[in-house]
């Protein structure tokens, strides 16, 4: 089917005048956490719905060439100012009452925001799904990169297991490390109708473990089949397969950049946390249809 109806185009990126055919491939997953509808000593880390004072400014209404670009902010008097960062959010009274659940680990709550969706099991045994609803408008900053820049971890140690181990040994610095990423994700609750289905991606349809990737839609349109050639996490074993661009992410920027969806739960999280591989990508584009005007396809 694909050979008959599609043509492959290598996705490349340009670093100045240099053409590069490989890029970074990371992994993500759907966490499963323990939580409660009410706070307690055990359940102390809140996850929020969008607060009512969060403003969304759609720039395309004024500048059509900026389609898809939105600013987040809040009103201060008659001025629109940046919304609260992670470090500032605790002082915002607008988030009071917007807590959906409290979970039992602040780092796990943070990681659920990074992944964009997750499942939470309540004390009653009910499992709910939290789906991405919005974010505070601040850019995503990697806490692994921050730890490396501070000289606290080496680049090789800055995997999710390595970060967890460092924080377990330095619990007093947890909030300092988390605040290094000012971006905060807000959620909406969805019923878990079919536990076998993955969370919804940016297209609004469930992701498939091992077959869905997140991309930068400025370079790869959502819904595009992509052939991905990379390696398994922390390994040289080839990982080469057809995947579909079905999601986006705050850290997924530029051409030849992908985030590979591993699935749900701890085993998927272990693979996602270790994945930081180099890879090549070919976009499969319908024959006789003009390529998108991104400049990412190299033929």
PDB file of C-alpha atoms in Angstrom, residues 22-284:
ATOM      1  CA  UNK A  22      20.266  12.436  11.977  1.00  0.00           C
ATOM      2  CA  UNK A  23      18.493  13.903  14.977  1.00  0.00           C
ATOM      3  CA  UNK A  24      17.503  13.191  18.553  1.00  0.00           C
ATOM      4  CA  UNK A  25      14.935  10.503  19.347  1.00  0.00           C
ATOM      5  CA  UNK A  26      13.625  10.403  22.913  1.00  0.00           C
ATOM      6  CA  UNK A  27      10.814   8.399  24.499  1.00  0.00           C
ATOM      7  CA  UNK A  28       7.657   9.092  26.478  1.00  0.00           C
ATOM      8  CA  UNK A  29       4.937   7.073  28.149  1.00  0.00           C
ATOM      9  CA  UNK A  30       1.711   7.213  30.158  1.00  0.00           C
ATOM     10  CA  UNK A  31       2.490   7.075  33.902  1.00  0.00           C
ATOM     11  CA  UNK A  32       0.309   5.266  36.430  1.00  0.00           C
ATOM     12  CA  UNK A  33       0.208   7.050  39.789  1.00  0.00           C
ATOM     13  CA  UNK A  34      -1.525   6.690  43.146  1.00  0.00           C
ATOM     14  CA  UNK A  35      -3.711   9.606  44.189  1.00  0.00           C
ATOM     15  CA  UNK A  36      -6.739  10.874  46.071  1.00  0.00           C
ATOM     16  CA  UNK A  37      -9.529  13.392  45.572  1.00  0.00           C
ATOM     17  CA  UNK A  38      -8.622  14.913  48.938  1.00  0.00           C
ATOM     18  CA  UNK A  39      -5.208  16.010  50.236  1.00  0.00           C
ATOM     19  CA  UNK A  40      -3.493  14.239  53.115  1.00  0.00           C
ATOM     20  CA  UNK A  41      -0.028  13.633  54.477  1.00  0.00           C
ATOM     21  CA  UNK A  42       0.286  10.747  52.014  1.00  0.00           C
ATOM     22  CA  UNK A  43      -1.288  12.519  49.026  1.00  0.00           C
ATOM     23  CA  UNK A  44       0.249  15.991  48.963  1.00  0.00           C
ATOM     24  CA  UNK A  45       1.256  16.832  45.365  1.00  0.00           C
ATOM     25  CA  UNK A  46      -1.630  18.498  43.448  1.00  0.00           C
ATOM     26  CA  UNK A  47      -2.414  18.278  39.743  1.00  0.00           C
ATOM     27  CA  UNK A  48      -4.541  21.138  38.465  1.00  0.00           C
ATOM     28  CA  UNK A  49      -7.227  21.905  35.925  1.00  0.00           C
ATOM     29  CA  UNK A  50      -6.659  25.187  34.006  1.00  0.00           C
ATOM     30  CA  UNK A  51      -7.111  28.145  36.392  1.00  0.00           C
ATOM     31  CA  UNK A  52      -9.721  30.782  35.493  1.00  0.00           C
ATOM     32  CA  UNK A  53      -7.181  33.640  35.316  1.00  0.00           C
ATOM     33  CA  UNK A  54      -5.160  31.943  32.549  1.00  0.00           C
ATOM     34  CA  UNK A  55      -5.531  34.022  29.376  1.00  0.00           C
ATOM     35  CA  UNK A  56      -4.958  32.587  25.903  1.00  0.00           C
ATOM     36  CA  UNK A  57      -4.152  35.096  23.170  1.00  0.00           C
ATOM     37  CA  UNK A  58      -4.628  33.665  19.669  1.00  0.00           C
ATOM     38  CA  UNK A  59      -2.183  35.603  17.517  1.00  0.00           C
ATOM     39  CA  UNK A  60      -3.665  34.309  14.257  1.00  0.00           C
ATOM     40  CA  UNK A  61      -6.731  36.497  14.749  1.00  0.00           C
ATOM     41  CA  UNK A  62      -4.483  39.530  14.180  1.00  0.00           C
ATOM     42  CA  UNK A  63      -1.651  38.003  12.163  1.00  0.00           C
ATOM     43  CA  UNK A  64      -2.774  35.076   9.957  1.00  0.00           C
ATOM     44  CA  UNK A  65       0.858  34.162   9.234  1.00  0.00           C
ATOM     45  CA  UNK A  66       1.154  33.204  12.937  1.00  0.00           C
ATOM     46  CA  UNK A  67      -1.506  30.500  12.692  1.00  0.00           C
ATOM     47  CA  UNK A  68      -1.189  28.039  15.563  1.00  0.00           C
ATOM     48  CA  UNK A  69       0.805  30.397  17.795  1.00  0.00           C
ATOM     49  CA  UNK A  70      -0.812  31.297  21.100  1.00  0.00           C
ATOM     50  CA  UNK A  71       0.400  33.257  24.081  1.00  0.00           C
ATOM     51  CA  UNK A  72      -0.543  32.479  27.680  1.00  0.00           C
ATOM     52  CA  UNK A  73      -0.693  35.180  30.315  1.00  0.00           C
ATOM     53  CA  UNK A  74      -2.763  36.884  32.978  1.00  0.00           C
ATOM     54  CA  UNK A  75      -4.133  40.341  33.631  1.00  0.00           C
ATOM     55  CA  UNK A  76      -2.303  42.663  35.989  1.00  0.00           C
ATOM     56  CA  UNK A  77      -4.391  45.805  36.055  1.00  0.00           C
ATOM     57  CA  UNK A  78      -5.003  46.485  32.370  1.00  0.00           C
ATOM     58  CA  UNK A  79      -1.798  44.805  31.192  1.00  0.00           C
ATOM     59  CA  UNK A  80      -1.286  41.218  30.020  1.00  0.00           C
ATOM     60  CA  UNK A  81       1.781  39.781  31.765  1.00  0.00           C
ATOM     61  CA  UNK A  82       3.356  36.290  31.687  1.00  0.00           C
ATOM     62  CA  UNK A  83       1.485  33.661  33.654  1.00  0.00           C
ATOM     63  CA  UNK A  84       2.928  32.295  36.889  1.00  0.00           C
ATOM     64  CA  UNK A  85       5.952  30.026  36.567  1.00  0.00           C
ATOM     65  CA  UNK A  86       6.212  26.736  38.455  1.00  0.00           C
ATOM     66  CA  UNK A  87       7.986  28.440  41.362  1.00  0.00           C
ATOM     67  CA  UNK A  88       5.319  31.180  41.496  1.00  0.00           C
ATOM     68  CA  UNK A  89       2.233  29.022  41.033  1.00  0.00           C
ATOM     69  CA  UNK A  90       1.855  28.095  44.694  1.00  0.00           C
ATOM     70  CA  UNK A  91       1.137  31.749  45.518  1.00  0.00           C
ATOM     71  CA  UNK A  92      -1.657  32.016  42.933  1.00  0.00           C
ATOM     72  CA  UNK A  93      -5.045  31.862  44.673  1.00  0.00           C
ATOM     73  CA  UNK A  94      -6.740  31.058  41.349  1.00  0.00           C
ATOM     74  CA  UNK A  95      -5.483  27.449  41.456  1.00  0.00           C
ATOM     75  CA  UNK A  96      -7.195  26.830  44.796  1.00  0.00           C
ATOM     76  CA  UNK A  97     -10.144  24.616  44.099  1.00  0.00           C
ATOM     77  CA  UNK A  98      -8.791  23.623  40.685  1.00  0.00           C
ATOM     78  CA  UNK A  99      -7.004  20.558  42.048  1.00  0.00           C
ATOM     79  CA  UNK A 100      -8.236  17.421  40.283  1.00  0.00           C
ATOM     80  CA  UNK A 101      -6.274  14.987  42.451  1.00  0.00           C
ATOM     81  CA  UNK A 102      -3.352  14.919  44.860  1.00  0.00           C
ATOM     82  CA  UNK A 103      -0.711  12.231  44.246  1.00  0.00           C
ATOM     83  CA  UNK A 104       1.799  10.737  46.652  1.00  0.00           C
ATOM     84  CA  UNK A 105       5.038  11.857  44.997  1.00  0.00           C
ATOM     85  CA  UNK A 106       5.979  15.342  43.736  1.00  0.00           C
ATOM     86  CA  UNK A 107       8.470  13.983  41.203  1.00  0.00           C
ATOM     87  CA  UNK A 108       5.836  11.620  39.785  1.00  0.00           C
ATOM     88  CA  UNK A 109       3.397  14.551  39.513  1.00  0.00           C
ATOM     89  CA  UNK A 110       6.102  16.499  37.680  1.00  0.00           C
ATOM     90  CA  UNK A 111       6.772  13.582  35.321  1.00  0.00           C
ATOM     91  CA  UNK A 112       3.072  13.243  34.522  1.00  0.00           C
ATOM     92  CA  UNK A 113       3.166  16.865  33.382  1.00  0.00           C
ATOM     93  CA  UNK A 114       6.202  16.142  31.208  1.00  0.00           C
ATOM     94  CA  UNK A 115       4.475  13.136  29.625  1.00  0.00           C
ATOM     95  CA  UNK A 116       1.266  15.140  29.082  1.00  0.00           C
ATOM     96  CA  UNK A 117      -1.187  12.503  30.286  1.00  0.00           C
ATOM     97  CA  UNK A 118      -1.439   9.687  32.785  1.00  0.00           C
ATOM     98  CA  UNK A 119      -3.565   7.415  34.908  1.00  0.00           C
ATOM     99  CA  UNK A 120      -4.252   7.834  38.613  1.00  0.00           C
ATOM    100  CA  UNK A 121      -5.582   5.066  40.851  1.00  0.00           C
ATOM    101  CA  UNK A 122      -7.745   6.352  43.710  1.00  0.00           C
ATOM    102  CA  UNK A 123      -8.051   4.649  47.132  1.00  0.00           C
ATOM    103  CA  UNK A 124     -11.425   3.231  46.025  1.00  0.00           C
ATOM    104  CA  UNK A 125      -9.700   1.316  43.215  1.00  0.00           C
ATOM    105  CA  UNK A 126     -11.160   3.608  40.541  1.00  0.00           C
ATOM    106  CA  UNK A 127      -8.671   4.590  37.841  1.00  0.00           C
ATOM    107  CA  UNK A 128      -9.041   7.953  36.103  1.00  0.00           C
ATOM    108  CA  UNK A 129      -7.134   9.390  33.174  1.00  0.00           C
ATOM    109  CA  UNK A 130      -5.692  12.897  33.182  1.00  0.00           C
ATOM    110  CA  UNK A 131      -5.346  14.380  29.706  1.00  0.00           C
ATOM    111  CA  UNK A 132      -3.426  17.507  28.698  1.00  0.00           C
ATOM    112  CA  UNK A 133      -5.691  20.589  28.770  1.00  0.00           C
ATOM    113  CA  UNK A 134      -3.336  23.588  28.670  1.00  0.00           C
ATOM    114  CA  UNK A 135      -0.067  24.950  30.037  1.00  0.00           C
ATOM    115  CA  UNK A 136       1.205  28.138  31.626  1.00  0.00           C
ATOM    116  CA  UNK A 137       3.048  29.467  28.569  1.00  0.00           C
ATOM    117  CA  UNK A 138       6.572  29.123  29.924  1.00  0.00           C
ATOM    118  CA  UNK A 139       9.140  27.207  27.838  1.00  0.00           C
ATOM    119  CA  UNK A 140      10.015  23.655  28.802  1.00  0.00           C
ATOM    120  CA  UNK A 141      13.427  23.278  30.453  1.00  0.00           C
ATOM    121  CA  UNK A 142      14.987  19.858  31.017  1.00  0.00           C
ATOM    122  CA  UNK A 143      15.845  19.171  34.657  1.00  0.00           C
ATOM    123  CA  UNK A 144      18.395  16.625  33.437  1.00  0.00           C
ATOM    124  CA  UNK A 145      20.153  19.351  31.451  1.00  0.00           C
ATOM    125  CA  UNK A 146      19.979  21.657  34.496  1.00  0.00           C
ATOM    126  CA  UNK A 147      21.633  19.029  36.699  1.00  0.00           C
ATOM    127  CA  UNK A 148      24.364  18.573  34.097  1.00  0.00           C
ATOM    128  CA  UNK A 149      24.899  22.327  33.770  1.00  0.00           C
ATOM    129  CA  UNK A 150      25.198  22.585  37.566  1.00  0.00           C
ATOM    130  CA  UNK A 151      27.874  19.880  37.549  1.00  0.00           C
ATOM    131  CA  UNK A 152      25.695  17.568  39.636  1.00  0.00           C
ATOM    132  CA  UNK A 153      25.364  14.802  37.018  1.00  0.00           C
ATOM    133  CA  UNK A 154      27.241  13.829  33.891  1.00  0.00           C
ATOM    134  CA  UNK A 155      25.394  13.733  30.576  1.00  0.00           C
ATOM    135  CA  UNK A 156      25.463   9.924  30.734  1.00  0.00           C
ATOM    136  CA  UNK A 157      23.900   9.943  34.214  1.00  0.00           C
ATOM    137  CA  UNK A 158      21.104  12.368  33.284  1.00  0.00           C
ATOM    138  CA  UNK A 159      18.552   9.674  32.438  1.00  0.00           C
ATOM    139  CA  UNK A 160      15.322   9.414  34.395  1.00  0.00           C
ATOM    140  CA  UNK A 161      16.695   6.603  36.619  1.00  0.00           C
ATOM    141  CA  UNK A 162      19.834   8.693  37.227  1.00  0.00           C
ATOM    142  CA  UNK A 163      17.802  11.792  38.090  1.00  0.00           C
ATOM    143  CA  UNK A 164      15.598   9.787  40.480  1.00  0.00           C
ATOM    144  CA  UNK A 165      18.662   8.342  42.196  1.00  0.00           C
ATOM    145  CA  UNK A 166      20.232  11.802  42.638  1.00  0.00           C
ATOM    146  CA  UNK A 167      17.016  13.278  44.061  1.00  0.00           C
ATOM    147  CA  UNK A 168      16.595  10.307  46.409  1.00  0.00           C
ATOM    148  CA  UNK A 169      20.067  11.104  47.752  1.00  0.00           C
ATOM    149  CA  UNK A 170      19.334  14.861  47.906  1.00  0.00           C
ATOM    150  CA  UNK A 171      15.649  15.175  48.904  1.00  0.00           C
ATOM    151  CA  UNK A 172      16.058  18.708  50.268  1.00  0.00           C
ATOM    152  CA  UNK A 173      16.791  19.966  46.735  1.00  0.00           C
ATOM    153  CA  UNK A 174      13.740  18.405  45.059  1.00  0.00           C
ATOM    154  CA  UNK A 175      11.713  21.606  44.672  1.00  0.00           C
ATOM    155  CA  UNK A 176      14.775  23.557  43.515  1.00  0.00           C
ATOM    156  CA  UNK A 177      15.330  21.011  40.744  1.00  0.00           C
ATOM    157  CA  UNK A 178      11.661  20.897  39.716  1.00  0.00           C
ATOM    158  CA  UNK A 179      11.502  24.708  39.607  1.00  0.00           C
ATOM    159  CA  UNK A 180      14.318  24.679  37.044  1.00  0.00           C
ATOM    160  CA  UNK A 181      11.515  23.839  34.591  1.00  0.00           C
ATOM    161  CA  UNK A 182       9.106  26.818  34.752  1.00  0.00           C
ATOM    162  CA  UNK A 183       6.555  25.114  32.493  1.00  0.00           C
ATOM    163  CA  UNK A 184       3.416  23.743  34.178  1.00  0.00           C
ATOM    164  CA  UNK A 185       0.809  21.557  32.468  1.00  0.00           C
ATOM    165  CA  UNK A 186      -2.871  21.675  33.418  1.00  0.00           C
ATOM    166  CA  UNK A 187      -5.178  18.707  32.918  1.00  0.00           C
ATOM    167  CA  UNK A 188      -8.735  17.637  32.331  1.00  0.00           C
ATOM    168  CA  UNK A 189     -10.176  14.420  33.704  1.00  0.00           C
ATOM    169  CA  UNK A 190     -11.463  11.755  31.343  1.00  0.00           C
ATOM    170  CA  UNK A 191     -13.103   8.416  32.152  1.00  0.00           C
ATOM    171  CA  UNK A 192     -10.955   5.371  31.446  1.00  0.00           C
ATOM    172  CA  UNK A 193     -13.507   3.646  29.216  1.00  0.00           C
ATOM    173  CA  UNK A 194     -11.083   1.138  27.657  1.00  0.00           C
ATOM    174  CA  UNK A 195      -7.912   0.480  29.689  1.00  0.00           C
ATOM    175  CA  UNK A 196      -6.249  -1.112  26.653  1.00  0.00           C
ATOM    176  CA  UNK A 197      -6.299   2.197  24.747  1.00  0.00           C
ATOM    177  CA  UNK A 198      -3.530   4.744  25.051  1.00  0.00           C
ATOM    178  CA  UNK A 199      -4.055   8.415  25.877  1.00  0.00           C
ATOM    179  CA  UNK A 200      -5.217  10.784  23.166  1.00  0.00           C
ATOM    180  CA  UNK A 201      -2.497  12.576  21.231  1.00  0.00           C
ATOM    181  CA  UNK A 202      -2.618  15.981  19.586  1.00  0.00           C
ATOM    182  CA  UNK A 203      -4.890  14.571  16.865  1.00  0.00           C
ATOM    183  CA  UNK A 204      -7.506  13.660  19.470  1.00  0.00           C
ATOM    184  CA  UNK A 205      -7.205   9.905  18.885  1.00  0.00           C
ATOM    185  CA  UNK A 206      -5.562   7.276  21.139  1.00  0.00           C
ATOM    186  CA  UNK A 207      -1.828   6.720  20.792  1.00  0.00           C
ATOM    187  CA  UNK A 208      -0.495   3.252  19.986  1.00  0.00           C
ATOM    188  CA  UNK A 209       2.463   1.934  21.950  1.00  0.00           C
ATOM    189  CA  UNK A 210       5.479   1.456  19.704  1.00  0.00           C
ATOM    190  CA  UNK A 211       3.805   3.052  16.694  1.00  0.00           C
ATOM    191  CA  UNK A 212       3.020   6.678  17.643  1.00  0.00           C
ATOM    192  CA  UNK A 213       5.559   9.486  17.766  1.00  0.00           C
ATOM    193  CA  UNK A 214       5.437  13.135  18.772  1.00  0.00           C
ATOM    194  CA  UNK A 215       6.918  15.590  16.260  1.00  0.00           C
ATOM    195  CA  UNK A 216       7.177  19.287  15.544  1.00  0.00           C
ATOM    196  CA  UNK A 217       4.171  19.864  13.242  1.00  0.00           C
ATOM    197  CA  UNK A 218       5.956  22.841  11.688  1.00  0.00           C
ATOM    198  CA  UNK A 219       8.127  20.260   9.922  1.00  0.00           C
ATOM    199  CA  UNK A 220       6.072  17.033   9.912  1.00  0.00           C
ATOM    200  CA  UNK A 221       2.280  17.385   9.602  1.00  0.00           C
ATOM    201  CA  UNK A 222       0.252  15.374  12.099  1.00  0.00           C
ATOM    202  CA  UNK A 223      -1.064  12.149  10.637  1.00  0.00           C
ATOM    203  CA  UNK A 224       1.990  11.614   8.427  1.00  0.00           C
ATOM    204  CA  UNK A 225       3.442   8.086   8.220  1.00  0.00           C
ATOM    205  CA  UNK A 226       7.149   8.147   9.064  1.00  0.00           C
ATOM    206  CA  UNK A 227       9.807   5.458   8.739  1.00  0.00           C
ATOM    207  CA  UNK A 228      12.028   5.718  11.815  1.00  0.00           C
ATOM    208  CA  UNK A 229      15.531   4.221  11.987  1.00  0.00           C
ATOM    209  CA  UNK A 230      17.076   4.456  15.444  1.00  0.00           C
ATOM    210  CA  UNK A 231      18.178   2.117  18.256  1.00  0.00           C
ATOM    211  CA  UNK A 232      16.562   0.786  21.415  1.00  0.00           C
ATOM    212  CA  UNK A 233      17.134   2.799  24.606  1.00  0.00           C
ATOM    213  CA  UNK A 234      20.747   2.802  25.892  1.00  0.00           C
ATOM    214  CA  UNK A 235      21.568   0.231  23.220  1.00  0.00           C
ATOM    215  CA  UNK A 236      22.949  -0.281  19.730  1.00  0.00           C
ATOM    216  CA  UNK A 237      20.177  -2.762  18.847  1.00  0.00           C
ATOM    217  CA  UNK A 238      18.359  -1.408  15.756  1.00  0.00           C
ATOM    218  CA  UNK A 239      14.828  -0.056  16.127  1.00  0.00           C
ATOM    219  CA  UNK A 240      13.503   0.404  12.598  1.00  0.00           C
ATOM    220  CA  UNK A 241       9.794   0.612  11.877  1.00  0.00           C
ATOM    221  CA  UNK A 242       6.867   2.494  10.403  1.00  0.00           C
ATOM    222  CA  UNK A 243       5.342   4.961  12.873  1.00  0.00           C
ATOM    223  CA  UNK A 244       2.717   7.700  12.670  1.00  0.00           C
ATOM    224  CA  UNK A 245       3.172  11.347  13.681  1.00  0.00           C
ATOM    225  CA  UNK A 246       0.242  11.691  16.084  1.00  0.00           C
ATOM    226  CA  UNK A 247       1.384  13.948  18.892  1.00  0.00           C
ATOM    227  CA  UNK A 248       3.355  17.060  19.836  1.00  0.00           C
ATOM    228  CA  UNK A 249       5.399  18.102  22.865  1.00  0.00           C
ATOM    229  CA  UNK A 250       6.933  21.188  24.418  1.00  0.00           C
ATOM    230  CA  UNK A 251      10.446  19.762  24.049  1.00  0.00           C
ATOM    231  CA  UNK A 252       9.927  18.441  20.519  1.00  0.00           C
ATOM    232  CA  UNK A 253      11.190  21.224  18.293  1.00  0.00           C
ATOM    233  CA  UNK A 254      12.789  21.209  14.861  1.00  0.00           C
ATOM    234  CA  UNK A 255      13.199  18.730  12.017  1.00  0.00           C
ATOM    235  CA  UNK A 256      14.531  15.185  12.493  1.00  0.00           C
ATOM    236  CA  UNK A 257      13.290  15.228  16.117  1.00  0.00           C
ATOM    237  CA  UNK A 258      10.909  12.626  17.497  1.00  0.00           C
ATOM    238  CA  UNK A 259       9.489  11.386  20.799  1.00  0.00           C
ATOM    239  CA  UNK A 260       8.637   7.669  20.692  1.00  0.00           C
ATOM    240  CA  UNK A 261       5.548   6.526  22.645  1.00  0.00           C
ATOM    241  CA  UNK A 262       6.331   3.355  24.616  1.00  0.00           C
ATOM    242  CA  UNK A 263       2.930   2.739  26.231  1.00  0.00           C
ATOM    243  CA  UNK A 264       1.540   2.740  29.776  1.00  0.00           C
ATOM    244  CA  UNK A 265       3.044   1.878  33.132  1.00  0.00           C
ATOM    245  CA  UNK A 266       6.435   1.278  34.787  1.00  0.00           C
ATOM    246  CA  UNK A 267       7.967  -0.934  32.074  1.00  0.00           C
ATOM    247  CA  UNK A 268       7.173   1.669  29.418  1.00  0.00           C
ATOM    248  CA  UNK A 269       8.501   4.359  31.747  1.00  0.00           C
ATOM    249  CA  UNK A 270      11.796   2.516  32.180  1.00  0.00           C
ATOM    250  CA  UNK A 271      12.309   2.415  28.405  1.00  0.00           C
ATOM    251  CA  UNK A 272      11.193   6.007  27.873  1.00  0.00           C
ATOM    252  CA  UNK A 273      13.438   7.297  30.651  1.00  0.00           C
ATOM    253  CA  UNK A 274      16.548   5.751  29.096  1.00  0.00           C
ATOM    254  CA  UNK A 275      15.836   6.698  25.488  1.00  0.00           C
ATOM    255  CA  UNK A 276      18.090   9.389  24.081  1.00  0.00           C
ATOM    256  CA  UNK A 277      19.210   7.978  20.753  1.00  0.00           C
ATOM    257  CA  UNK A 278      20.266   9.318  17.393  1.00  0.00           C
ATOM    258  CA  UNK A 279      17.952   8.465  14.515  1.00  0.00           C
ATOM    259  CA  UNK A 280      16.973   9.080  10.934  1.00  0.00           C
ATOM    260  CA  UNK A 281      13.463   9.737   9.652  1.00  0.00           C
ATOM    261  CA  UNK A 282      11.747   9.470   6.274  1.00  0.00           C
ATOM    262  CA  UNK A 283       8.370  11.112   5.757  1.00  0.00           C
ATOM    263  CA  UNK A 284       6.036   9.020   3.570  1.00  0.00           C
TER     264      UNK A 284
END
